[in-house]
Coordinates of C-alpha atoms and ligand atoms in Angstrom, one line a residue:
M6 CA 1.7 23.4 -33.3
I7 CA 1.2 19.7 -32.3
E8 CA 0.3 18.7 -28.8
T9 CA 0.7 15.6 -27.2
V10 CA -2.3 15.2 -24.7
A11 CA -2.5 12.3 -22.3
T12 CA -5.3 10.3 -22.3
T13 CA -7.4 7.6 -20.7
A14 CA -8.5 4.5 -22.9
Y15 CA -12.7 3.2 -23.4
D16 CA -13.1 -0.1 -23.3
D17 CA -16.3 -0.1 -25.8
Q18 CA -14.6 0.9 -29.1
K19 CA -15.3 -1.9 -30.9
P20 CA -16.5 -1.0 -34.3
G21 CA -19.4 -3.1 -35.5
T22 CA -21.1 -4.7 -38.7
S23 CA -19.8 -0.3 -40.2
G24 CA -17.7 1.0 -38.2
L25 CA -17.7 2.8 -34.6
R26 CA -21.3 3.9 -33.8
K27 CA -22.5 5.0 -31.0
K28 CA -25.0 7.7 -29.9
V29 CA -23.6 11.5 -29.9
P30 CA -23.7 12.3 -26.3
V31 CA -20.9 8.9 -25.8
F32 CA -18.7 10.5 -28.6
R33 CA -19.0 13.7 -26.8
Q34 CA -17.1 12.7 -23.7
P35 CA -13.1 13.9 -23.1
N36 CA -11.3 12.4 -25.9
Y37 CA -14.0 9.8 -27.3
V38 CA -13.0 10.6 -30.9
E39 CA -9.3 11.7 -30.5
N40 CA -8.7 8.1 -29.3
F41 CA -10.5 6.2 -31.6
I42 CA -8.6 8.5 -34.7
Q43 CA -5.7 8.1 -33.0
S44 CA -5.9 4.0 -32.3
I45 CA -6.5 4.2 -36.6
F46 CA -3.5 5.9 -36.9
D47 CA -1.5 3.9 -34.3
T48 CA -3.0 0.9 -36.3
I49 CA -2.0 2.8 -40.0
G50 CA 1.7 2.7 -38.8
D51 CA 4.2 5.1 -40.6
C52 CA 1.5 8.1 -41.8
A53 CA 4.5 10.4 -43.0
G54 CA 3.7 12.0 -46.2
K55 CA 0.7 9.4 -47.3
T56 CA -2.8 10.8 -48.2
L57 CA -5.9 10.5 -46.3
V58 CA -9.8 11.0 -47.2
I59 CA -11.8 12.6 -44.7
G60 CA -15.7 13.5 -45.1
G61 CA -19.1 12.5 -43.4
D62 CA -22.8 12.6 -44.0
G63 CA -23.5 15.8 -42.6
R64 CA -24.8 14.7 -39.4
Y65 CA -25.2 16.6 -36.1
Y66 CA -21.2 16.5 -35.0
N67 CA -19.9 15.9 -38.2
R68 CA -18.2 19.4 -38.7
E69 CA -16.2 18.7 -35.2
V70 CA -15.2 16.2 -35.8
V71 CA -14.3 16.9 -38.8
D72 CA -12.0 19.3 -37.6
I73 CA -10.5 17.3 -35.1
A74 CA -9.7 14.4 -37.9
I75 CA -8.0 17.3 -40.4
R76 CA -6.1 17.9 -36.9
M77 CA -4.8 14.9 -36.1
A78 CA -4.4 13.9 -39.6
V79 CA -1.8 17.2 -39.4
A80 CA 0.1 16.0 -36.0
A81 CA 0.1 12.4 -37.1
G82 CA 2.4 13.9 -41.0
F83 CA 0.0 13.0 -43.2
G84 CA 1.6 14.5 -46.9
R85 CA -1.8 15.0 -48.2
L86 CA -5.5 15.7 -46.9
I87 CA -8.5 15.2 -49.5
V88 CA -11.5 16.6 -47.3
G89 CA -15.3 17.0 -49.3
A90 CA -16.2 20.7 -48.9
G91 CA -18.6 21.0 -45.9
G92 CA -17.2 18.2 -44.6
I93 CA -19.6 16.0 -47.0
L94 CA -18.6 12.8 -48.5
S95 CA -21.0 10.5 -49.5
T96 CA -19.9 7.2 -48.6
P97 CA -19.3 5.6 -52.0
A98 CA -18.0 9.2 -53.2
A99 CA -15.5 8.7 -50.2
S100 CA -14.4 5.2 -51.3
N101 CA -14.3 6.3 -55.2
I102 CA -11.5 9.4 -54.1
I103 CA -9.9 7.3 -52.3
R104 CA -9.3 4.5 -54.9
R105 CA -8.5 7.5 -57.2
H106 CA -5.8 9.2 -55.3
G107 CA -4.2 6.9 -54.4
A108 CA -4.9 7.3 -50.9
I109 CA -4.2 4.3 -47.8
G110 CA -7.4 5.6 -46.6
G111 CA -10.2 7.4 -45.4
I112 CA -12.1 8.5 -42.3
V113 CA -15.5 8.5 -42.8
L114 CA -18.3 10.3 -40.4
S115 CA -21.3 8.5 -41.2
A116 CA -24.1 6.3 -38.8
S117 CA -25.6 5.2 -42.2
H118 CA -29.4 5.3 -42.3
N119 CA -29.7 5.9 -38.4
P120 CA -31.1 9.2 -37.3
G121 CA -29.0 12.3 -37.1
G122 CA -28.8 15.1 -33.7
P123 CA -27.9 15.5 -30.5
T124 CA -28.8 12.8 -28.9
E125 CA -29.4 10.4 -31.7
D126 CA -26.4 8.0 -33.4
F127 CA -22.8 9.2 -35.2
G128 CA -20.1 6.9 -36.3
I129 CA -16.5 6.8 -37.7
K130 CA -15.7 4.0 -40.1
F131 CA -12.5 4.2 -41.5
N132 CA -12.0 3.0 -45.3
T133 CA -8.7 1.2 -46.6
A134 CA -6.3 2.2 -49.7
N135 CA -9.0 0.0 -52.5
G136 CA -11.9 2.6 -50.6
G137 CA -13.8 -0.5 -48.6
P138 CA -14.5 -0.3 -45.0
A139 CA -12.0 -1.8 -43.0
P140 CA -11.8 -5.7 -42.8
E141 CA -11.9 -7.4 -39.4
K142 CA -8.1 -7.9 -39.1
V143 CA -7.9 -3.7 -39.0
T144 CA -11.1 -3.2 -37.3
E145 CA -9.4 -5.4 -34.7
A146 CA -6.1 -4.3 -34.9
I147 CA -7.9 -0.7 -34.1
F148 CA -9.8 -2.2 -31.0
A149 CA -6.8 -3.2 -29.7
R150 CA -5.2 0.0 -30.2
T151 CA -7.9 1.7 -28.1
Q152 CA -8.2 -0.1 -25.1
T153 CA -4.0 0.3 -24.4
I154 CA -3.9 4.2 -26.5
E155 CA -1.9 6.5 -23.1
R156 CA -1.7 9.5 -25.9
Y157 CA -2.2 10.7 -28.7
M158 CA -1.3 14.2 -31.2
I159 CA -3.2 17.0 -32.6
S160 CA -2.0 20.7 -34.0
R161 CA -3.4 24.0 -32.2
Q162 CA -2.6 25.7 -35.1
A163 CA -5.2 28.0 -36.8
G164 CA -7.3 24.9 -38.5
V165 CA -8.8 25.2 -42.8
D166 CA -12.1 26.9 -43.5
V167 CA -14.0 23.2 -44.9
D168 CA -16.5 25.2 -46.6
Q169 CA -14.1 27.1 -48.8
I170 CA -12.7 24.5 -52.0
G171 CA -9.0 25.1 -52.3
S172 CA -6.0 24.1 -50.9
T173 CA -4.2 25.2 -47.6
R174 CA -0.6 23.9 -46.0
L175 CA -0.4 23.2 -42.5
D176 CA 3.1 22.1 -41.2
Q177 CA 3.6 19.2 -44.0
T178 CA 0.8 18.8 -44.6
Q179 CA -1.7 19.5 -47.6
V180 CA -4.5 19.8 -46.8
E181 CA -7.3 20.0 -49.6
I182 CA -11.0 20.9 -49.6
I183 CA -12.6 19.4 -52.7
D184 CA -16.4 19.9 -54.4
P185 CA -17.8 16.2 -53.1
V186 CA -19.3 15.7 -55.9
A187 CA -17.1 15.7 -59.2
D188 CA -15.4 12.7 -58.9
Y189 CA -18.4 11.1 -58.2
A190 CA -20.5 12.4 -61.2
A191 CA -17.4 12.0 -63.7
L192 CA -17.0 8.5 -62.5
M193 CA -20.6 8.2 -63.0
E194 CA -20.7 8.8 -66.6
T195 CA -17.9 6.8 -67.7
L196 CA -20.5 3.8 -66.4
F197 CA -23.6 4.7 -68.1
D198 CA -24.8 5.8 -71.5
F199 CA -26.2 9.6 -70.3
G200 CA -26.8 10.2 -73.5
R201 CA -29.5 7.9 -73.3
I202 CA -31.1 7.9 -70.1
A203 CA -30.8 12.3 -70.8
E204 CA -33.4 11.3 -74.0
L205 CA -35.5 9.0 -71.9
F206 CA -35.9 12.4 -69.6
G207 CA -36.3 14.5 -72.7
S208 CA -39.7 12.1 -73.7
G209 CA -41.3 13.2 -70.6
F210 CA -40.4 10.0 -68.5
R211 CA -41.0 11.5 -65.1
M212 CA -39.0 10.2 -61.7
A213 CA -38.9 11.0 -58.0
F214 CA -36.1 10.6 -56.2
D215 CA -36.1 10.9 -52.4
A216 CA -33.0 12.4 -51.3
M217 CA -34.3 12.5 -47.6
H218 CA -32.3 15.4 -46.6
A219 CA -29.4 13.6 -46.1
V220 CA -26.0 13.8 -48.9
T221 CA -27.3 12.1 -52.1
G222 CA -28.9 15.5 -52.2
P223 CA -26.2 17.6 -53.8
Y224 CA -25.2 14.4 -56.2
A225 CA -28.6 13.3 -57.7
K226 CA -29.4 16.9 -58.2
E227 CA -26.0 17.0 -60.5
I228 CA -26.9 14.3 -62.1
L229 CA -30.0 13.5 -62.6
E230 CA -31.4 16.9 -62.5
K231 CA -28.3 19.2 -64.3
R232 CA -26.7 16.4 -66.3
L233 CA -29.2 14.1 -66.8
G234 CA -32.2 17.1 -68.0
A235 CA -34.5 15.2 -65.2
P236 CA -37.3 18.0 -64.6
A237 CA -36.2 20.2 -61.6
G238 CA -38.3 19.3 -58.3
T239 CA -37.4 15.5 -59.6
V240 CA -34.9 15.4 -56.6
R241 CA -36.7 15.7 -53.2
N242 CA -35.4 16.7 -49.8
F243 CA -32.1 18.1 -51.6
K244 CA -31.0 20.1 -48.6
P245 CA -29.0 17.6 -46.1
L246 CA -29.6 18.5 -43.0
P247 CA -27.8 17.5 -39.1
D248 CA -31.1 15.9 -38.4
F249 CA -32.6 14.5 -41.8
G250 CA -35.1 17.3 -40.9
G251 CA -36.1 14.7 -37.8
H252 CA -36.7 11.7 -40.0
H253 CA -35.0 8.0 -39.8
P254 CA -33.4 8.5 -43.4
D255 CA -33.9 4.8 -44.1
P256 CA -34.8 4.5 -47.6
N257 CA -37.4 1.7 -46.4
L258 CA -41.3 1.2 -47.0
V259 CA -41.5 2.7 -43.7
H260 CA -39.7 5.2 -43.6
A261 CA -40.0 6.0 -46.8
R262 CA -43.6 5.4 -46.6
A263 CA -44.8 8.5 -48.8
L264 CA -43.2 7.7 -52.0
Y265 CA -44.7 4.6 -51.6
E266 CA -47.8 5.3 -51.4
E267 CA -47.4 7.9 -53.9
M268 CA -45.7 5.7 -56.7
M269 CA -48.5 3.1 -56.3
G270 CA -51.2 5.2 -56.1
E271 CA -53.2 7.1 -59.4
G272 CA -50.9 8.8 -61.7
A273 CA -48.1 8.0 -59.6
P274 CA -43.9 8.9 -61.6
D275 CA -42.9 6.3 -63.9
F276 CA -40.1 5.1 -61.4
G277 CA -39.4 5.7 -57.5
A278 CA -36.4 6.0 -55.5
A279 CA -34.2 7.3 -52.4
S280 CA -30.9 6.9 -50.7
D281 CA -29.4 6.5 -46.9
G282 CA -27.7 9.3 -44.8
D283 CA -24.9 8.5 -46.1
G284 CA -25.8 7.5 -49.8
D285 CA -25.6 4.3 -50.1
R286 CA -27.7 2.9 -49.6
N287 CA -31.1 2.8 -52.4
L288 CA -34.8 1.9 -52.4
I289 CA -36.4 1.1 -56.0
I290 CA -40.1 1.5 -56.8
G291 CA -41.3 1.4 -60.1
R292 CA -45.0 2.7 -61.0
G293 CA -47.2 -0.1 -58.6
I294 CA -44.3 -2.6 -57.8
F295 CA -42.2 -2.3 -55.2
V296 CA -38.7 -3.7 -56.1
T297 CA -37.0 -6.1 -53.0
P298 CA -33.4 -5.2 -52.9
S299 CA -33.0 -8.8 -53.2
D300 CA -34.7 -8.5 -56.8
S301 CA -32.7 -6.2 -57.4
L302 CA -30.0 -7.3 -57.6
A303 CA -31.0 -10.0 -59.9
V304 CA -32.6 -7.7 -62.2
L305 CA -29.6 -5.3 -62.1
A306 CA -27.5 -8.5 -62.3
A307 CA -29.1 -10.1 -65.5
N308 CA -29.4 -6.8 -67.4
A309 CA -25.9 -4.8 -66.6
H310 CA -24.4 -5.4 -70.0
L311 CA -27.2 -2.8 -71.2
A312 CA -25.2 -0.7 -69.4
P313 CA -21.5 0.7 -71.6
G314 CA -19.6 -0.3 -68.2
Y315 CA -20.5 -3.8 -67.8
S316 CA -20.6 -4.4 -71.6
G317 CA -18.3 -6.5 -71.7
G318 CA -20.3 -9.0 -69.0
L319 CA -20.4 -9.7 -65.0
K320 CA -16.8 -11.7 -63.3
G321 CA -19.2 -13.3 -60.9
I322 CA -22.1 -11.9 -58.2
A323 CA -21.9 -12.0 -54.6
R324 CA -24.8 -11.6 -52.3
S325 CA -24.8 -11.4 -48.3
M326 CA -26.0 -14.6 -47.0
P327 CA -29.4 -13.6 -46.2
T328 CA -30.0 -12.2 -49.1
S329 CA -32.6 -14.2 -51.4
A330 CA -31.4 -16.2 -53.8
A331 CA -32.9 -14.7 -57.1
A332 CA -29.2 -13.6 -58.0
D333 CA -27.9 -17.0 -58.0
R334 CA -30.2 -18.1 -60.9
V335 CA -28.8 -15.0 -62.7
A336 CA -25.5 -16.4 -62.1
D337 CA -26.0 -19.9 -63.2
K338 CA -27.9 -19.0 -66.5
L339 CA -24.8 -16.4 -67.4
G340 CA -22.4 -19.1 -66.1
I341 CA -20.3 -17.3 -63.6
G342 CA -19.2 -17.7 -59.9
I343 CA -22.1 -16.7 -57.0
Y344 CA -20.6 -16.1 -53.5
E345 CA -22.6 -16.0 -50.1
T346 CA -20.5 -13.4 -47.9
P347 CA -21.7 -12.8 -44.6
T348 CA -23.5 -9.7 -43.6
G349 CA -21.5 -6.3 -43.9
W350 CA -19.9 -4.8 -47.5
K351 CA -16.4 -5.1 -46.0
F352 CA -16.6 -8.7 -46.6
F353 CA -17.1 -7.9 -51.1
G354 CA -14.0 -6.4 -50.8
N355 CA -11.9 -9.4 -51.1
L356 CA -14.1 -10.5 -54.4
L357 CA -14.0 -7.7 -55.8
D358 CA -10.4 -6.9 -55.2
A359 CA -9.3 -10.5 -56.6
G360 CA -11.8 -9.6 -59.5
M361 CA -13.8 -12.8 -59.2
A362 CA -17.0 -10.4 -58.4
T363 CA -18.6 -7.5 -60.6
I364 CA -22.2 -6.9 -59.0
C365 CA -22.7 -7.3 -55.0
G366 CA -25.8 -6.3 -53.2
E367 CA -27.5 -7.0 -49.9
E368 CA -31.1 -7.3 -49.1
S369 CA -30.6 -4.2 -46.8
A370 CA -31.2 -1.9 -50.3
G371 CA -27.3 -2.1 -50.3
T372 CA -26.3 -2.8 -54.3
G373 CA -22.8 -1.8 -55.9
S374 CA -20.6 -3.4 -58.1
D375 CA -16.5 -3.4 -58.5
H376 CA -16.5 0.4 -59.9
V377 CA -16.1 1.5 -55.9
R378 CA -15.6 -0.8 -52.8
E379 CA -18.7 0.5 -51.2
K380 CA -22.3 -0.1 -51.6
D381 CA -23.8 2.8 -53.6
G382 CA -27.4 4.3 -53.9
L383 CA -27.3 6.3 -57.1
W384 CA -25.3 4.0 -58.7
A385 CA -28.2 1.6 -58.3
V386 CA -31.0 4.2 -59.2
L387 CA -28.5 5.1 -62.3
L388 CA -28.3 1.6 -63.4
W389 CA -32.1 1.0 -63.4
L390 CA -32.8 3.9 -65.5
N391 CA -29.6 2.8 -68.1
I392 CA -31.6 -0.6 -68.1
L393 CA -35.3 1.1 -68.4
A394 CA -33.7 3.0 -71.6
A395 CA -32.4 0.2 -72.9
R396 CA -35.1 -2.1 -72.7
G397 CA -38.0 0.8 -73.2
Q398 CA -40.1 -0.8 -70.4
S399 CA -41.5 0.5 -67.1
A400 CA -39.8 -1.0 -63.9
R401 CA -42.8 -3.6 -63.0
E402 CA -42.5 -5.2 -67.2
I403 CA -38.8 -5.4 -66.2
V404 CA -39.2 -7.0 -63.0
E405 CA -42.3 -9.4 -64.0
A406 CA -40.7 -10.7 -67.4
H407 CA -37.6 -11.8 -64.9
W408 CA -40.3 -13.9 -62.3
R409 CA -41.7 -15.7 -65.6
E410 CA -38.2 -16.1 -66.8
Y411 CA -36.0 -17.2 -63.2
G412 CA -39.0 -18.0 -60.9
R413 CA -39.5 -15.5 -57.6
N414 CA -38.5 -15.2 -54.6
Y415 CA -40.9 -14.4 -52.4
Y416 CA -38.4 -11.9 -49.3
S417 CA -39.3 -10.2 -46.3
R418 CA -37.3 -9.3 -43.1
H419 CA -39.2 -8.5 -39.6
D420 CA -36.9 -6.7 -37.4
Y421 CA -37.4 -6.8 -33.7
E422 CA -36.0 -3.3 -32.4
G423 CA -34.5 -1.9 -29.2
L424 CA -34.8 -5.6 -27.7
D425 CA -33.6 -6.3 -24.3
A426 CA -30.1 -7.4 -24.8
E427 CA -29.7 -10.1 -22.6
A428 CA -33.6 -11.6 -23.6
A429 CA -32.2 -11.4 -27.8
N430 CA -28.8 -13.3 -27.1
G431 CA -30.7 -15.5 -25.2
L432 CA -32.8 -16.3 -27.9
M433 CA -29.6 -17.1 -30.3
E434 CA -28.4 -18.8 -27.6
A435 CA -30.9 -21.8 -27.2
L436 CA -31.7 -21.8 -31.1
R437 CA -28.0 -22.2 -31.3
A438 CA -28.3 -25.3 -28.9
E439 CA -31.2 -26.5 -30.6
L440 CA -29.7 -26.6 -34.6
G441 CA -28.2 -29.9 -33.8
S442 CA -31.5 -31.6 -33.2
L443 CA -33.6 -29.7 -36.4
P444 CA -32.7 -31.5 -39.5
G445 CA -35.7 -34.0 -40.1
R446 CA -37.9 -32.5 -38.0
A447 CA -41.3 -30.5 -39.0
I448 CA -41.9 -26.9 -38.2
A449 CA -45.2 -25.5 -38.7
G450 CA -45.5 -28.1 -41.2
L451 CA -43.0 -27.3 -43.1
E452 CA -39.6 -30.2 -42.5
V453 CA -36.0 -29.1 -41.9
A454 CA -34.0 -29.7 -44.3
A455 CA -30.4 -28.7 -42.5
A456 CA -29.6 -25.6 -39.9
D457 CA -26.2 -24.0 -39.2
D458 CA -24.8 -21.2 -37.6
F459 CA -23.4 -19.1 -41.0
A460 CA -19.7 -19.5 -41.2
Y461 CA -17.7 -18.1 -43.9
H462 CA -14.4 -19.2 -45.6
D463 CA -13.3 -16.0 -47.2
P464 CA -12.2 -17.4 -51.3
V465 CA -9.4 -14.7 -51.2
D466 CA -7.2 -14.5 -48.0
G467 CA -8.7 -17.6 -46.6
S468 CA -10.1 -16.0 -43.0
V469 CA -13.4 -17.6 -41.9
A470 CA -15.4 -15.3 -40.2
R471 CA -18.2 -17.3 -37.7
N472 CA -21.6 -17.2 -36.1
Q473 CA -22.9 -15.4 -38.6
G474 CA -26.5 -15.6 -38.5
I475 CA -28.7 -19.3 -37.8
R476 CA -30.3 -20.7 -41.2
I477 CA -32.9 -23.3 -41.3
L478 CA -33.0 -24.3 -44.8
F479 CA -36.4 -26.4 -45.5
E480 CA -37.6 -29.0 -47.9
G481 CA -37.8 -27.2 -50.8
G482 CA -35.9 -24.7 -51.1
S483 CA -37.8 -22.1 -48.2
R484 CA -35.5 -21.0 -45.7
I485 CA -35.8 -18.8 -42.1
V486 CA -32.6 -17.1 -40.8
L487 CA -32.3 -15.3 -37.6
R488 CA -30.0 -12.7 -36.3
L489 CA -28.8 -10.0 -34.5
S490 CA -27.5 -6.7 -35.6
G491 CA -24.5 -5.4 -35.4
T492 CA -25.2 -1.5 -36.2
G493 CA -27.8 -0.9 -33.3
T494 CA -26.3 1.7 -30.9
S495 CA -29.1 0.5 -28.0
G496 CA -30.3 -2.3 -27.1
A497 CA -30.5 -5.2 -29.6
T498 CA -31.9 -5.6 -33.0
L499 CA -33.4 -8.9 -34.2
R500 CA -33.3 -9.8 -37.4
V501 CA -35.5 -12.5 -39.0
Y502 CA -35.4 -12.9 -42.5
L503 CA -38.0 -15.1 -44.8
E504 CA -37.8 -16.6 -48.4
R505 CA -39.5 -19.0 -50.3
Y506 CA -39.1 -19.7 -54.1
E507 CA -42.0 -20.1 -56.2
A508 CA -41.2 -20.8 -60.1
A509 CA -45.0 -21.6 -60.9
P510 CA -46.2 -19.0 -63.2
D511 CA -49.7 -18.4 -61.9
R512 CA -48.6 -18.0 -58.2
L513 CA -45.8 -15.2 -59.2
A514 CA -48.0 -12.5 -57.9
L515 CA -49.2 -13.5 -54.1
D516 CA -49.0 -11.0 -51.7
T517 CA -45.4 -11.4 -49.9
Q518 CA -46.4 -11.8 -46.3
A519 CA -49.2 -14.4 -47.7
A520 CA -47.0 -16.1 -49.5
L521 CA -44.3 -16.1 -46.4
A522 CA -47.3 -17.5 -43.9
D523 CA -46.2 -20.5 -42.7
L524 CA -42.4 -19.2 -42.8
I525 CA -43.7 -16.7 -40.0
A526 CA -45.1 -19.2 -38.2
A527 CA -42.3 -21.6 -38.0
A528 CA -40.1 -18.3 -36.8
E529 CA -42.3 -18.3 -34.0
A530 CA -42.5 -21.7 -33.2
V531 CA -38.8 -22.6 -33.9
A532 CA -37.3 -19.4 -32.2
G533 CA -39.7 -18.8 -29.4
I534 CA -39.8 -15.0 -30.2
R535 CA -43.0 -13.5 -28.8
A536 CA -42.0 -15.9 -25.2
R537 CA -38.6 -14.6 -25.1
T538 CA -39.0 -10.7 -26.2
G539 CA -42.3 -9.9 -25.0
R540 CA -43.3 -8.3 -28.7
D541 CA -46.2 -10.0 -30.7
A542 CA -45.1 -8.1 -33.7
P543 CA -42.5 -7.1 -35.8
T544 CA -40.9 -3.4 -35.8
V545 CA -40.1 -3.1 -39.0
I546 CA -41.3 -5.0 -41.7
T547 CA -39.4 -4.8 -45.4
Ligands
LIG602 C1 -27.3 -3.6 -41.3 C2 -27.3 -4.5 -42.4 C3 -26.3 -4.4 -43.5 C4 -25.6 -3.3 -43.6 C5 -25.2 -2.5 -43.0 C6 -24.2 -1.2 -42.8 O1 -26.4 -4.3 -40.5 O2 -28.0 -5.7 -42.0 O3 -26.6 -5.6 -44.7 O4 -24.3 -3.7 -44.7 O5 -26.3 -2.9 -41.7 O6 -25.7 -1.0 -43.6 P1 -26.8 -4.9 -39.0 O7 -27.5 -4.0 -38.5 O8 -27.6 -6.0 -39.5 O9 -25.8 -5.9 -38.9
LIG603 ZN1 -25.2 4.2 -45.7

């Protein structure tokens, strides 16, 4: 039985950097979830006979929304639903399934690395037929629809048991509950030399993978321990929990501190890694060395040809604007294109679809390739393992050799979280107003070469995205970028990105914060962060 339910619009269903993200109590308001999902279906248009993928990162409220999404998709007339067992699909696995099964798109439930629980974060993301996050023109259409919606449709028939792998017919819809891991693991086997990585583990190589009680646990167990033969216990915190064990499932130096300390200490394993709530981010720590995501992108790009899936070379590299220029040097050397996009994976989709880029990355611990249309945490870890196995060197040796060859881009991000939104907007507005007068001025002893508010002209579809972050470029190639987060669910987060390039062989092993000290001072001088926000230190330094 399909019921048409009258509803009234909410005015705050505007998707941000990565889908609609709010606190659970916001999603629990009457018809809030239903309005948004119906708006997605109304934007797709005719859903009859089409295939839709549904799954999420297993966080609190995931099961309830999976059930609602299935019922509404049946009511919308989809021909086939592919749902991860237990309502589970990592973000990259969902992207792969959409592509592999010719789906029109997928509903991916996740708030990524944000905490989960009854008063924590939840999110709904729509991915399109290429497997990637919906581009802005689609998210804008969905948002427009949420503002006028007056009804939604839902099936009141008995639902399906999402824990039971198998296929059930509900009205005209075939609902398939699938193993969330199988397709993804098979894809990884086509990209990487599993035999060689297994030999590495066979030779006594020790690894620590922290799944942070998030969605990657089952994927990492299957691939690292079962297929590659890593010793049991290699994958830690592998059981996905609705509240991620009370932690932030964010693989950075703050929330994965224990792993970091272990990797820097006596008797550390050879290689450490972690991934986030929905499995698209990665953290890479070699014994005695944290690899910044920007450096990781550069090292992976420079060595990707060592993995079978990339042995033919790369078509190009894309990075988000705030990501360091380390990858640019690799692209130059390889003689391939380098693209600088706004923050957010959705901007890579066109470049990947057009065959202009093979590998993409963001400083926020996101790396991926054209194998799917999302960043992919475990993929990055497996590519690292493939490179370690092929080169027979440690992560530290590889990174240090990279710096000797290309120079080092010292890089750090300072986040100020939970700011008063008005104060944060005021800071950005004041900076914008000053941009024209900055070039030529000296700030904290550094001379400004150029300053702008980054605008991206998509070379594939010609679309333009403006106001994507303020860049202050100094003589000599150092820079500061400031932007406000588009993924937060309360207050505002100011991100300050700092970068300096060093090529002198005796200056490659400095302490990062010390190497960036003058840029940190310049950011304070130009933006007045202390005075405007009342904070005298960042909340998180990565
Ligand atoms: C953050 C990251 C960005 C990433 C996004 C989704 O967005 O900075 O690189 O694509 O999360 O994982 P932000 O909060 O900065 O808008
Ligand atoms: Zn994520």
